[in-house]
Amino acid sequence: MEPFENCEYKNCFATNNRSLKPIEEFNAILFHGTIYNPKKNGRPQSRRKEQVYIFLNVEAPVYIAPNFAKFNSFYNWTMTYRFDSDIVWRHGKFIEEESNYTLPSAEAVQKKTKLIAWFASHCKTSSRRERLAAEMQKFLPVDIYGSCGPLKCGKSKNNSKLSSSKCYDMLDEDYKFYLSFENSICKDYSTEKLYNVLRKNVVPIVYGGGDYNLSAPPHSVIDVSNFHSVEELVEYLSHLDRNVTEYLKYFEWKKNYKVVKQDRACDICKKLHEPFPDSVYNDLTSWSFGTHGEICKTSKHLPEIVRQLL
């Protein structure tokens, strides 16, 4: 499928072939900001005033070296997972759309023989999510798949299988809850696993820096930051495990909303067709990390439920 096939506008074109035509003739140039190295990858020799340079980043800045000073006043737009970006790049989104979705029956829920699953490959993180999961395991069964636990899914034992459809089908069939714990607590940051799980009849237990009122449908997730202690969280999960009616309320949203993939190419195309004022990021480091590094939370600023475990 062509990247712009389903777009509102039909006159957009994209290529990674820099020799196809003079680079200054393009309306916009996309730079993978976290790995772009002018010495290695080259730098455009000429630039039209109207040409837009776009900074692309989909990773949490806590894992990025803050060396963006050389790009001050270089980029015009940002394209990241943050909602204050010029173009928002999300791993999924939800739209309002009525459907004929039918809630799972009580019998179907009772056939789920396992309680909580977690797919994880990074076992030592700035969010300390591993401490939270370990504490939960003291009270409830939490099955950990991948590098951070003893379990595997899919035919292969390598970690790439953690994102396979078979793993999520297994999750849908066997489990009531999934730990959607981010490896860093950064503004608006959430990964694709959240949206993969939302498409299933499984309730995500979320821990991250995002505003889940913006990134997830109404009453679709359980946010650990709303609980004061692991014991309080465990008590609530146990209540839902015993009460099918209350548990099923977490799927009511599917009657009126739908999780869909984001068409990022179309988002760029649409943005280029809109009138936009001259803009430039004079201090990309401050925008990415915060003036005082506040975009991502350090240990002492993590939610109370996690700080108690450190």
PDB file of C-alpha atoms in Angstrom:
ATOM      1  CA  MET A   1       0.000   0.000   0.000  1.00  0.00           C
ATOM      2  CA  GLU A   2       1.261   3.484  -0.819  1.00  0.00           C
ATOM      3  CA  PRO A   3       1.862   5.525   2.375  1.00  0.00           C
ATOM      4  CA  PHE A   4      -0.568   8.266   1.312  1.00  0.00           C
ATOM      5  CA  GLU A   5      -3.208   6.043  -0.309  1.00  0.00           C
ATOM      6  CA  ASN A   6      -5.884   6.699   2.311  1.00  0.00           C
ATOM      7  CA  CYS A   7      -5.052  10.346   2.935  1.00  0.00           C
ATOM      8  CA  GLU A   8      -7.414  13.282   2.669  1.00  0.00           C
ATOM      9  CA  TYR A   9      -4.948  14.923   0.282  1.00  0.00           C
ATOM     10  CA  LYS A  10      -3.740  13.015  -2.786  1.00  0.00           C
ATOM     11  CA  ASN A  11      -0.701  15.057  -3.818  1.00  0.00           C
ATOM     12  CA  CYS A  12       1.847  13.956  -1.209  1.00  0.00           C
ATOM     13  CA  PHE A  13       4.962  11.970  -2.023  1.00  0.00           C
ATOM     14  CA  ALA A  14       7.769  10.600   0.153  1.00  0.00           C
ATOM     15  CA  THR A  15      11.086   8.893  -0.527  1.00  0.00           C
ATOM     16  CA  ASN A  16      14.287   7.890   1.234  1.00  0.00           C
ATOM     17  CA  ASN A  17      16.252   8.283  -1.996  1.00  0.00           C
ATOM     18  CA  ARG A  18      18.181  11.515  -1.565  1.00  0.00           C
ATOM     19  CA  SER A  19      19.400  11.421  -5.167  1.00  0.00           C
ATOM     20  CA  LEU A  20      15.939  11.283  -6.711  1.00  0.00           C
ATOM     21  CA  LYS A  21      15.656  15.062  -6.983  1.00  0.00           C
ATOM     22  CA  PRO A  22      17.386  18.092  -5.451  1.00  0.00           C
ATOM     23  CA  ILE A  23      16.755  17.946  -1.727  1.00  0.00           C
ATOM     24  CA  GLU A  24      15.815  21.615  -1.507  1.00  0.00           C
ATOM     25  CA  GLU A  25      12.761  20.908  -3.681  1.00  0.00           C
ATOM     26  CA  PHE A  26      11.048  18.888  -0.949  1.00  0.00           C
ATOM     27  CA  ASN A  27       8.546  20.662   1.294  1.00  0.00           C
ATOM     28  CA  ALA A  28       9.752  18.794   4.373  1.00  0.00           C
ATOM     29  CA  ILE A  29      12.645  16.613   5.467  1.00  0.00           C
ATOM     30  CA  LEU A  30      12.267  14.099   8.283  1.00  0.00           C
ATOM     31  CA  PHE A  31      15.293  13.510  10.531  1.00  0.00           C
ATOM     32  CA  HIS A  32      15.444  10.560  12.934  1.00  0.00           C
ATOM     33  CA  GLY A  33      16.621  12.928  15.618  1.00  0.00           C
ATOM     34  CA  THR A  34      18.104  10.518  18.146  1.00  0.00           C
ATOM     35  CA  ILE A  35      20.408   8.777  15.678  1.00  0.00           C
ATOM     36  CA  TYR A  36      20.957  11.488  13.077  1.00  0.00           C
ATOM     37  CA  ASN A  37      24.640  12.389  12.886  1.00  0.00           C
ATOM     38  CA  PRO A  38      25.529  15.158  10.410  1.00  0.00           C
ATOM     39  CA  LYS A  39      29.114  13.911  10.105  1.00  0.00           C
ATOM     40  CA  LYS A  40      27.998  10.377   9.281  1.00  0.00           C
ATOM     41  CA  ASN A  41      24.684  10.973   7.519  1.00  0.00           C
ATOM     42  CA  GLY A  42      25.440  14.274   5.861  1.00  0.00           C
ATOM     43  CA  ARG A  43      23.707  17.625   6.102  1.00  0.00           C
ATOM     44  CA  PRO A  44      21.656  19.359   3.411  1.00  0.00           C
ATOM     45  CA  GLN A  45      23.862  21.818   1.560  1.00  0.00           C
ATOM     46  CA  SER A  46      21.047  24.214   0.743  1.00  0.00           C
ATOM     47  CA  ARG A  47      17.665  24.968   2.233  1.00  0.00           C
ATOM     48  CA  ARG A  48      14.685  26.988   1.130  1.00  0.00           C
ATOM     49  CA  LYS A  49      13.157  29.325   3.691  1.00  0.00           C
ATOM     50  CA  GLU A  50       9.801  27.558   3.331  1.00  0.00           C
ATOM     51  CA  GLN A  51      11.284  24.081   3.783  1.00  0.00           C
ATOM     52  CA  VAL A  52      10.344  22.321   7.036  1.00  0.00           C
ATOM     53  CA  TYR A  53      12.860  20.233   8.986  1.00  0.00           C
ATOM     54  CA  ILE A  54      11.097  17.740  11.260  1.00  0.00           C
ATOM     55  CA  PHE A  55      12.667  16.214  14.385  1.00  0.00           C
ATOM     56  CA  LEU A  56      11.427  12.623  14.796  1.00  0.00           C
ATOM     57  CA  ASN A  57      11.765  10.727  18.069  1.00  0.00           C
ATOM     58  CA  VAL A  58       9.674   7.865  19.467  1.00  0.00           C
ATOM     59  CA  GLU A  59      11.941   6.874  22.373  1.00  0.00           C
ATOM     60  CA  ALA A  60      11.784   8.085  25.966  1.00  0.00           C
ATOM     61  CA  PRO A  61      14.419  10.827  26.425  1.00  0.00           C
ATOM     62  CA  VAL A  62      15.745   9.189  29.586  1.00  0.00           C
ATOM     63  CA  TYR A  63      17.651   6.804  27.307  1.00  0.00           C
ATOM     64  CA  ILE A  64      18.949   9.526  24.982  1.00  0.00           C
ATOM     65  CA  ALA A  65      22.172  11.460  25.477  1.00  0.00           C
ATOM     66  CA  PRO A  66      21.174  15.147  25.788  1.00  0.00           C
ATOM     67  CA  ASN A  67      23.468  16.415  23.027  1.00  0.00           C
ATOM     68  CA  PHE A  68      20.977  18.376  20.967  1.00  0.00           C
ATOM     69  CA  ALA A  69      22.678  21.779  21.339  1.00  0.00           C
ATOM     70  CA  LYS A  70      24.192  21.499  17.859  1.00  0.00           C
ATOM     71  CA  PHE A  71      20.636  21.336  16.482  1.00  0.00           C
ATOM     72  CA  ASN A  72      19.386  24.520  18.130  1.00  0.00           C
ATOM     73  CA  SER A  73      17.493  26.611  15.557  1.00  0.00           C
ATOM     74  CA  PHE A  74      17.743  23.710  13.086  1.00  0.00           C
ATOM     75  CA  TYR A  75      14.311  22.054  13.361  1.00  0.00           C
ATOM     76  CA  ASN A  76      10.969  23.673  12.589  1.00  0.00           C
ATOM     77  CA  TRP A  77       8.628  20.918  13.804  1.00  0.00           C
ATOM     78  CA  THR A  78       8.708  18.040  16.246  1.00  0.00           C
ATOM     79  CA  MET A  79       7.155  14.641  15.603  1.00  0.00           C
ATOM     80  CA  THR A  80       7.192  12.605  18.807  1.00  0.00           C
ATOM     81  CA  TYR A  81       4.854  10.668  21.106  1.00  0.00           C
ATOM     82  CA  ARG A  82       4.224  13.819  23.161  1.00  0.00           C
ATOM     83  CA  PHE A  83       0.863  15.499  22.749  1.00  0.00           C
ATOM     84  CA  ASP A  84       2.515  18.927  22.557  1.00  0.00           C
ATOM     85  CA  SER A  85       4.464  17.914  19.427  1.00  0.00           C
ATOM     86  CA  ASP A  86       3.677  19.600  16.141  1.00  0.00           C
ATOM     87  CA  ILE A  87       2.810  16.153  14.768  1.00  0.00           C
ATOM     88  CA  VAL A  88       1.905  13.527  17.364  1.00  0.00           C
ATOM     89  CA  TRP A  89       3.323  10.028  16.770  1.00  0.00           C
ATOM     90  CA  ARG A  90       1.438   7.432  18.799  1.00  0.00           C
ATOM     91  CA  HIS A  91       1.548   3.647  18.651  1.00  0.00           C
ATOM     92  CA  GLY A  92      -2.229   3.719  18.492  1.00  0.00           C
ATOM     93  CA  LYS A  93      -5.209   5.930  19.153  1.00  0.00           C
ATOM     94  CA  PHE A  94      -8.898   5.591  19.907  1.00  0.00           C
ATOM     95  CA  ILE A  95     -11.776   7.081  17.986  1.00  0.00           C
ATOM     96  CA  GLU A  96     -15.445   7.448  18.848  1.00  0.00           C
ATOM     97  CA  GLU A  97     -17.351   4.870  16.837  1.00  0.00           C
ATOM     98  CA  GLU A  98     -20.422   2.882  17.779  1.00  0.00           C
ATOM     99  CA  SER A  99     -20.182  -0.856  17.234  1.00  0.00           C
ATOM    100  CA  ASN A 100     -22.096  -4.058  17.789  1.00  0.00           C
ATOM    101  CA  TYR A 101     -19.523  -5.194  20.344  1.00  0.00           C
ATOM    102  CA  THR A 102     -20.920  -7.671  22.852  1.00  0.00           C
ATOM    103  CA  LEU A 103     -19.440  -7.980  26.311  1.00  0.00           C
ATOM    104  CA  PRO A 104     -17.847 -11.334  27.124  1.00  0.00           C
ATOM    105  CA  SER A 105     -20.164 -13.639  29.024  1.00  0.00           C
ATOM    106  CA  ALA A 106     -19.605 -14.434  32.679  1.00  0.00           C
ATOM    107  CA  GLU A 107     -18.753 -17.965  31.599  1.00  0.00           C
ATOM    108  CA  ALA A 108     -16.052 -16.702  29.220  1.00  0.00           C
ATOM    109  CA  VAL A 109     -14.472 -14.638  31.993  1.00  0.00           C
ATOM    110  CA  GLN A 110     -14.548 -17.560  34.395  1.00  0.00           C
ATOM    111  CA  LYS A 111     -12.726 -19.686  31.812  1.00  0.00           C
ATOM    112  CA  LYS A 112      -9.738 -17.379  32.113  1.00  0.00           C
ATOM    113  CA  THR A 113      -7.611 -19.539  34.382  1.00  0.00           C
ATOM    114  CA  LYS A 114      -4.813 -17.032  35.044  1.00  0.00           C
ATOM    115  CA  LEU A 115      -4.819 -13.586  36.562  1.00  0.00           C
ATOM    116  CA  ILE A 116      -1.954 -11.284  35.502  1.00  0.00           C
ATOM    117  CA  ALA A 117       0.658 -11.443  32.738  1.00  0.00           C
ATOM    118  CA  TRP A 118       3.615  -9.236  31.873  1.00  0.00           C
ATOM    119  CA  PHE A 119       5.783  -9.256  28.737  1.00  0.00           C
ATOM    120  CA  ALA A 120       9.147  -7.665  29.547  1.00  0.00           C
ATOM    121  CA  SER A 121      12.630  -7.633  28.068  1.00  0.00           C
ATOM    122  CA  HIS A 122      14.247  -4.752  29.999  1.00  0.00           C
ATOM    123  CA  CYS A 123      14.689  -5.843  33.590  1.00  0.00           C
ATOM    124  CA  LYS A 124      16.423  -2.852  35.180  1.00  0.00           C
ATOM    125  CA  THR A 125      14.622   0.372  34.423  1.00  0.00           C
ATOM    126  CA  SER A 126      14.472   3.984  35.545  1.00  0.00           C
ATOM    127  CA  SER A 127      10.769   3.546  36.363  1.00  0.00           C
ATOM    128  CA  ARG A 128      11.591   0.709  38.802  1.00  0.00           C
ATOM    129  CA  ARG A 129       8.691  -1.204  37.307  1.00  0.00           C
ATOM    130  CA  GLU A 130      10.447  -4.465  38.146  1.00  0.00           C
ATOM    131  CA  ARG A 131      10.217  -3.608  41.864  1.00  0.00           C
ATOM    132  CA  LEU A 132       6.508  -2.955  41.546  1.00  0.00           C
ATOM    133  CA  ALA A 133       5.899  -6.229  39.703  1.00  0.00           C
ATOM    134  CA  ALA A 134       7.949  -8.178  42.248  1.00  0.00           C
ATOM    135  CA  GLU A 135       5.962  -6.664  45.116  1.00  0.00           C
ATOM    136  CA  MET A 136       2.675  -7.547  43.430  1.00  0.00           C
ATOM    137  CA  GLN A 137       3.884 -11.135  43.050  1.00  0.00           C
ATOM    138  CA  LYS A 138       3.962 -11.439  46.839  1.00  0.00           C
ATOM    139  CA  PHE A 139       0.173 -11.171  46.884  1.00  0.00           C
ATOM    140  CA  LEU A 140      -1.100 -12.243  43.461  1.00  0.00           C
ATOM    141  CA  PRO A 141       0.066 -14.576  40.679  1.00  0.00           C
ATOM    142  CA  VAL A 142       1.947 -12.509  38.089  1.00  0.00           C
ATOM    143  CA  ASP A 143       3.303 -14.517  35.147  1.00  0.00           C
ATOM    144  CA  ILE A 144       6.350 -12.842  33.584  1.00  0.00           C
ATOM    145  CA  TYR A 145       7.260 -13.670  29.987  1.00  0.00           C
ATOM    146  CA  GLY A 146      10.553 -12.795  28.309  1.00  0.00           C
ATOM    147  CA  SER A 147      14.001 -11.893  29.619  1.00  0.00           C
ATOM    148  CA  CYS A 148      12.704 -10.811  33.026  1.00  0.00           C
ATOM    149  CA  GLY A 149      10.872 -14.031  33.868  1.00  0.00           C
ATOM    150  CA  PRO A 150      10.873 -17.784  33.378  1.00  0.00           C
ATOM    151  CA  LEU A 151       8.053 -18.003  30.832  1.00  0.00           C
ATOM    152  CA  LYS A 152       8.089 -17.864  27.034  1.00  0.00           C
ATOM    153  CA  CYS A 153       5.362 -17.646  24.418  1.00  0.00           C
ATOM    154  CA  GLY A 154       5.333 -18.419  20.727  1.00  0.00           C
ATOM    155  CA  LYS A 155       7.286 -21.188  19.014  1.00  0.00           C
ATOM    156  CA  SER A 156      10.671 -19.589  19.561  1.00  0.00           C
ATOM    157  CA  LYS A 157      12.342 -18.874  22.873  1.00  0.00           C
ATOM    158  CA  ASN A 158      13.845 -15.617  21.690  1.00  0.00           C
ATOM    159  CA  ASN A 159      12.390 -12.351  22.953  1.00  0.00           C
ATOM    160  CA  SER A 160      11.234 -11.177  19.538  1.00  0.00           C
ATOM    161  CA  LYS A 161       8.265 -13.507  19.959  1.00  0.00           C
ATOM    162  CA  LEU A 162       6.949 -11.338  22.787  1.00  0.00           C
ATOM    163  CA  SER A 163       5.269  -9.089  20.240  1.00  0.00           C
ATOM    164  CA  SER A 164       3.794 -11.882  18.149  1.00  0.00           C
ATOM    165  CA  SER A 165       0.057 -12.206  17.677  1.00  0.00           C
ATOM    166  CA  LYS A 166       0.175 -15.651  19.307  1.00  0.00           C
ATOM    167  CA  CYS A 167       1.304 -14.100  22.571  1.00  0.00           C
ATOM    168  CA  TYR A 168      -1.597 -11.663  22.594  1.00  0.00           C
ATOM    169  CA  ASP A 169      -4.054 -14.379  21.613  1.00  0.00           C
ATOM    170  CA  MET A 170      -2.786 -16.415  24.564  1.00  0.00           C
ATOM    171  CA  LEU A 171      -3.215 -13.362  26.756  1.00  0.00           C
ATOM    172  CA  ASP A 172      -6.773 -12.898  25.541  1.00  0.00           C
ATOM    173  CA  GLU A 173      -7.695 -16.500  26.225  1.00  0.00           C
ATOM    174  CA  ASP A 174      -6.015 -17.091  29.577  1.00  0.00           C
ATOM    175  CA  TYR A 175      -5.562 -13.811  31.489  1.00  0.00           C
ATOM    176  CA  LYS A 176      -7.744 -11.139  33.059  1.00  0.00           C
ATOM    177  CA  PHE A 177      -5.086  -8.441  33.469  1.00  0.00           C
ATOM    178  CA  TYR A 178      -1.863  -7.315  31.836  1.00  0.00           C
ATOM    179  CA  LEU A 179       0.903  -5.151  33.338  1.00  0.00           C
ATOM    180  CA  SER A 180       1.442  -2.315  30.888  1.00  0.00           C
ATOM    181  CA  PHE A 181       4.404  -0.915  32.818  1.00  0.00           C
ATOM    182  CA  GLU A 182       6.659   1.564  31.000  1.00  0.00           C
ATOM    183  CA  ASN A 183      10.428   1.439  31.422  1.00  0.00           C
ATOM    184  CA  SER A 184      10.557   5.157  32.132  1.00  0.00           C
ATOM    185  CA  ILE A 185       8.114   7.670  33.532  1.00  0.00           C
ATOM    186  CA  CYS A 186       8.214  10.421  30.942  1.00  0.00           C
ATOM    187  CA  LYS A 187       5.605  12.942  29.856  1.00  0.00           C
ATOM    188  CA  ASP A 188       3.004  11.271  27.575  1.00  0.00           C
ATOM    189  CA  TYR A 189       5.167   8.173  26.995  1.00  0.00           C
ATOM    190  CA  SER A 190       3.451   4.843  26.319  1.00  0.00           C
ATOM    191  CA  THR A 191       4.420   1.934  24.097  1.00  0.00           C
ATOM    192  CA  GLU A 192       2.594  -0.221  21.577  1.00  0.00           C
ATOM    193  CA  LYS A 193       1.863  -2.983  24.110  1.00  0.00           C
ATOM    194  CA  LEU A 194      -0.882  -0.849  25.659  1.00  0.00           C
ATOM    195  CA  TYR A 195      -2.804  -0.670  22.377  1.00  0.00           C
ATOM    196  CA  ASN A 196      -2.170  -4.330  21.575  1.00  0.00           C
ATOM    197  CA  VAL A 197      -3.814  -5.251  24.872  1.00  0.00           C
ATOM    198  CA  LEU A 198      -6.706  -2.799  24.513  1.00  0.00           C
ATOM    199  CA  ARG A 199      -7.712  -4.646  21.354  1.00  0.00           C
ATOM    200  CA  LYS A 200      -8.180  -7.790  23.451  1.00  0.00           C
ATOM    201  CA  ASN A 201     -10.605  -8.589  26.276  1.00  0.00           C
ATOM    202  CA  VAL A 202      -7.895  -8.014  28.857  1.00  0.00           C
ATOM    203  CA  VAL A 203      -7.638  -5.088  31.285  1.00  0.00           C
ATOM    204  CA  PRO A 204      -4.318  -3.192  31.191  1.00  0.00           C
ATOM    205  CA  ILE A 205      -2.838  -2.198  34.536  1.00  0.00           C
ATOM    206  CA  VAL A 206      -0.877   0.886  33.518  1.00  0.00           C
ATOM    207  CA  TYR A 207       2.169   2.544  35.021  1.00  0.00           C
ATOM    208  CA  GLY A 208       3.674   5.386  33.042  1.00  0.00           C
ATOM    209  CA  GLY A 209       4.012   9.111  32.572  1.00  0.00           C
ATOM    210  CA  GLY A 210       1.110   9.506  30.209  1.00  0.00           C
ATOM    211  CA  ASP A 211      -2.263  11.083  30.801  1.00  0.00           C
ATOM    212  CA  TYR A 212      -4.383   7.996  30.270  1.00  0.00           C
ATOM    213  CA  ASN A 213      -7.480  10.147  29.857  1.00  0.00           C
ATOM    214  CA  LEU A 214      -5.890  11.196  26.558  1.00  0.00           C
ATOM    215  CA  SER A 215      -4.149   8.001  25.478  1.00  0.00           C
ATOM    216  CA  ALA A 216      -6.775   5.385  26.424  1.00  0.00           C
ATOM    217  CA  PRO A 217     -10.586   5.139  26.150  1.00  0.00           C
ATOM    218  CA  PRO A 218     -12.745   5.963  29.186  1.00  0.00           C
ATOM    219  CA  HIS A 219     -12.620   3.375  31.999  1.00  0.00           C
ATOM    220  CA  SER A 220     -10.406   1.031  29.996  1.00  0.00           C
ATOM    221  CA  VAL A 221      -7.296   0.868  32.187  1.00  0.00           C
ATOM    222  CA  ILE A 222      -6.320   0.656  35.857  1.00  0.00           C
ATOM    223  CA  ASP A 223      -3.698   3.297  36.673  1.00  0.00           C
ATOM    224  CA  VAL A 224      -1.417   2.249  39.537  1.00  0.00           C
ATOM    225  CA  SER A 225      -0.627   5.895  40.329  1.00  0.00           C
ATOM    226  CA  ASN A 226      -4.197   6.232  41.645  1.00  0.00           C
ATOM    227  CA  PHE A 227      -3.373   3.840  44.496  1.00  0.00           C
ATOM    228  CA  HIS A 228      -1.400   4.708  47.625  1.00  0.00           C
ATOM    229  CA  SER A 229       0.111   1.271  48.148  1.00  0.00           C
ATOM    230  CA  VAL A 230       0.577  -2.097  46.488  1.00  0.00           C
ATOM    231  CA  GLU A 231      -1.751  -3.596  49.073  1.00  0.00           C
ATOM    232  CA  GLU A 232      -4.510  -1.180  48.045  1.00  0.00           C
ATOM    233  CA  LEU A 233      -3.966  -2.036  44.375  1.00  0.00           C
ATOM    234  CA  VAL A 234      -3.968  -5.769  45.103  1.00  0.00           C
ATOM    235  CA  GLU A 235      -7.189  -5.458  47.084  1.00  0.00           C
ATOM    236  CA  TYR A 236      -8.888  -3.753  44.136  1.00  0.00           C
ATOM    237  CA  LEU A 237      -7.648  -6.331  41.622  1.00  0.00           C
ATOM    238  CA  SER A 238      -8.823  -9.132  43.904  1.00  0.00           C
ATOM    239  CA  HIS A 239     -12.231  -7.466  44.097  1.00  0.00           C
ATOM    240  CA  LEU A 240     -12.478  -7.396  40.289  1.00  0.00           C
ATOM    241  CA  ASP A 241     -11.309 -10.991  40.090  1.00  0.00           C
ATOM    242  CA  ARG A 242     -14.192 -12.048  42.353  1.00  0.00           C
ATOM    243  CA  ASN A 243     -16.812  -9.752  40.822  1.00  0.00           C
ATOM    244  CA  VAL A 244     -17.421 -10.458  37.127  1.00  0.00           C
ATOM    245  CA  THR A 245     -19.937  -7.619  36.747  1.00  0.00           C
ATOM    246  CA  GLU A 246     -17.439  -5.027  37.974  1.00  0.00           C
ATOM    247  CA  TYR A 247     -14.660  -6.545  35.876  1.00  0.00           C
ATOM    248  CA  LEU A 248     -16.736  -6.377  32.686  1.00  0.00           C
ATOM    249  CA  LYS A 249     -17.301  -2.643  33.144  1.00  0.00           C
ATOM    250  CA  TYR A 250     -13.743  -2.202  31.852  1.00  0.00           C
ATOM    251  CA  PHE A 251     -14.940  -3.314  28.412  1.00  0.00           C
ATOM    252  CA  GLU A 252     -18.058  -1.132  28.145  1.00  0.00           C
ATOM    253  CA  TRP A 253     -16.022   1.453  26.218  1.00  0.00           C
ATOM    254  CA  LYS A 254     -15.786  -0.928  23.250  1.00  0.00           C
ATOM    255  CA  LYS A 255     -19.437  -0.249  22.442  1.00  0.00           C
ATOM    256  CA  ASN A 256     -18.644   3.388  21.630  1.00  0.00           C
ATOM    257  CA  TYR A 257     -14.924   3.573  20.876  1.00  0.00           C
ATOM    258  CA  LYS A 258     -12.398   1.752  18.733  1.00  0.00           C
ATOM    259  CA  VAL A 259      -8.609   1.451  18.946  1.00  0.00           C
ATOM    260  CA  VAL A 260      -6.998   2.062  15.559  1.00  0.00           C
ATOM    261  CA  LYS A 261      -3.562   2.524  14.083  1.00  0.00           C
ATOM    262  CA  GLN A 262      -2.333   6.031  13.450  1.00  0.00           C
ATOM    263  CA  ASP A 263      -1.703   7.009   9.834  1.00  0.00           C
ATOM    264  CA  ARG A 264       1.496   8.967  10.400  1.00  0.00           C
ATOM    265  CA  ALA A 265       2.222   9.640   6.742  1.00  0.00           C
ATOM    266  CA  CYS A 266      -1.200  11.241   6.353  1.00  0.00           C
ATOM    267  CA  ASP A 267      -0.630  13.318   9.477  1.00  0.00           C
ATOM    268  CA  ILE A 268       2.497  14.827   7.908  1.00  0.00           C
ATOM    269  CA  CYS A 269       0.716  15.371   4.600  1.00  0.00           C
ATOM    270  CA  LYS A 270      -2.220  17.098   6.285  1.00  0.00           C
ATOM    271  CA  LYS A 271       0.049  19.301   8.378  1.00  0.00           C
ATOM    272  CA  LEU A 272       1.889  20.475   5.264  1.00  0.00           C
ATOM    273  CA  HIS A 273      -1.416  21.552   3.703  1.00  0.00           C
ATOM    274  CA  GLU A 274      -2.395  23.674   6.693  1.00  0.00           C
ATOM    275  CA  PRO A 275      -1.342  27.302   7.015  1.00  0.00           C
ATOM    276  CA  PHE A 276       1.465  27.464   9.547  1.00  0.00           C
ATOM    277  CA  PRO A 277       3.501  30.352  10.946  1.00  0.00           C
ATOM    278  CA  ASP A 278       7.275  30.391  10.854  1.00  0.00           C
ATOM    279  CA  SER A 279       8.564  28.304  13.741  1.00  0.00           C
ATOM    280  CA  VAL A 280      11.917  27.043  14.937  1.00  0.00           C
ATOM    281  CA  TYR A 281      13.137  25.169  18.016  1.00  0.00           C
ATOM    282  CA  ASN A 282      15.859  27.391  19.435  1.00  0.00           C
ATOM    283  CA  ASP A 283      16.560  25.072  22.381  1.00  0.00           C
ATOM    284  CA  LEU A 284      15.783  21.476  21.455  1.00  0.00           C
ATOM    285  CA  THR A 285      17.470  20.113  24.582  1.00  0.00           C
ATOM    286  CA  SER A 286      15.142  22.039  26.899  1.00  0.00           C
ATOM    287  CA  TRP A 287      12.111  21.002  24.876  1.00  0.00           C
ATOM    288  CA  SER A 288      13.119  17.317  24.925  1.00  0.00           C
ATOM    289  CA  PHE A 289      14.320  17.017  28.516  1.00  0.00           C
ATOM    290  CA  GLY A 290      12.815  20.035  30.255  1.00  0.00           C
ATOM    291  CA  THR A 291      14.579  23.123  31.528  1.00  0.00           C
ATOM    292  CA  HIS A 292      15.422  21.248  34.730  1.00  0.00           C
ATOM    293  CA  GLY A 293      15.164  17.694  33.409  1.00  0.00           C
ATOM    294  CA  GLU A 294      11.535  17.399  34.490  1.00  0.00           C
ATOM    295  CA  ILE A 295      10.197  15.639  31.361  1.00  0.00           C
ATOM    296  CA  CYS A 296      11.225  12.273  32.830  1.00  0.00           C
ATOM    297  CA  LYS A 297      10.871  11.505  36.536  1.00  0.00           C
ATOM    298  CA  THR A 298      13.793  10.429  38.683  1.00  0.00           C
ATOM    299  CA  SER A 299      13.452   7.960  41.568  1.00  0.00           C
ATOM    300  CA  LYS A 300      12.480  10.585  44.133  1.00  0.00           C
ATOM    301  CA  HIS A 301       9.663  11.867  41.917  1.00  0.00           C
ATOM    302  CA  LEU A 302       8.095   8.517  41.019  1.00  0.00           C
ATOM    303  CA  PRO A 303       4.487   7.837  42.122  1.00  0.00           C
ATOM    304  CA  GLU A 304       4.042   7.165  45.829  1.00  0.00           C
ATOM    305  CA  ILE A 305       3.130   3.510  45.279  1.00  0.00           C
ATOM    306  CA  VAL A 306       6.629   2.903  43.846  1.00  0.00           C
ATOM    307  CA  ARG A 307       8.650   5.256  46.070  1.00  0.00           C
ATOM    308  CA  GLN A 308       7.584   3.197  49.073  1.00  0.00           C
ATOM    309  CA  LEU A 309       9.413   0.189  47.600  1.00  0.00           C
ATOM    310  CA  LEU A 310      12.763   1.941  47.039  1.00  0.00           C
TER     311      LEU A 310
END
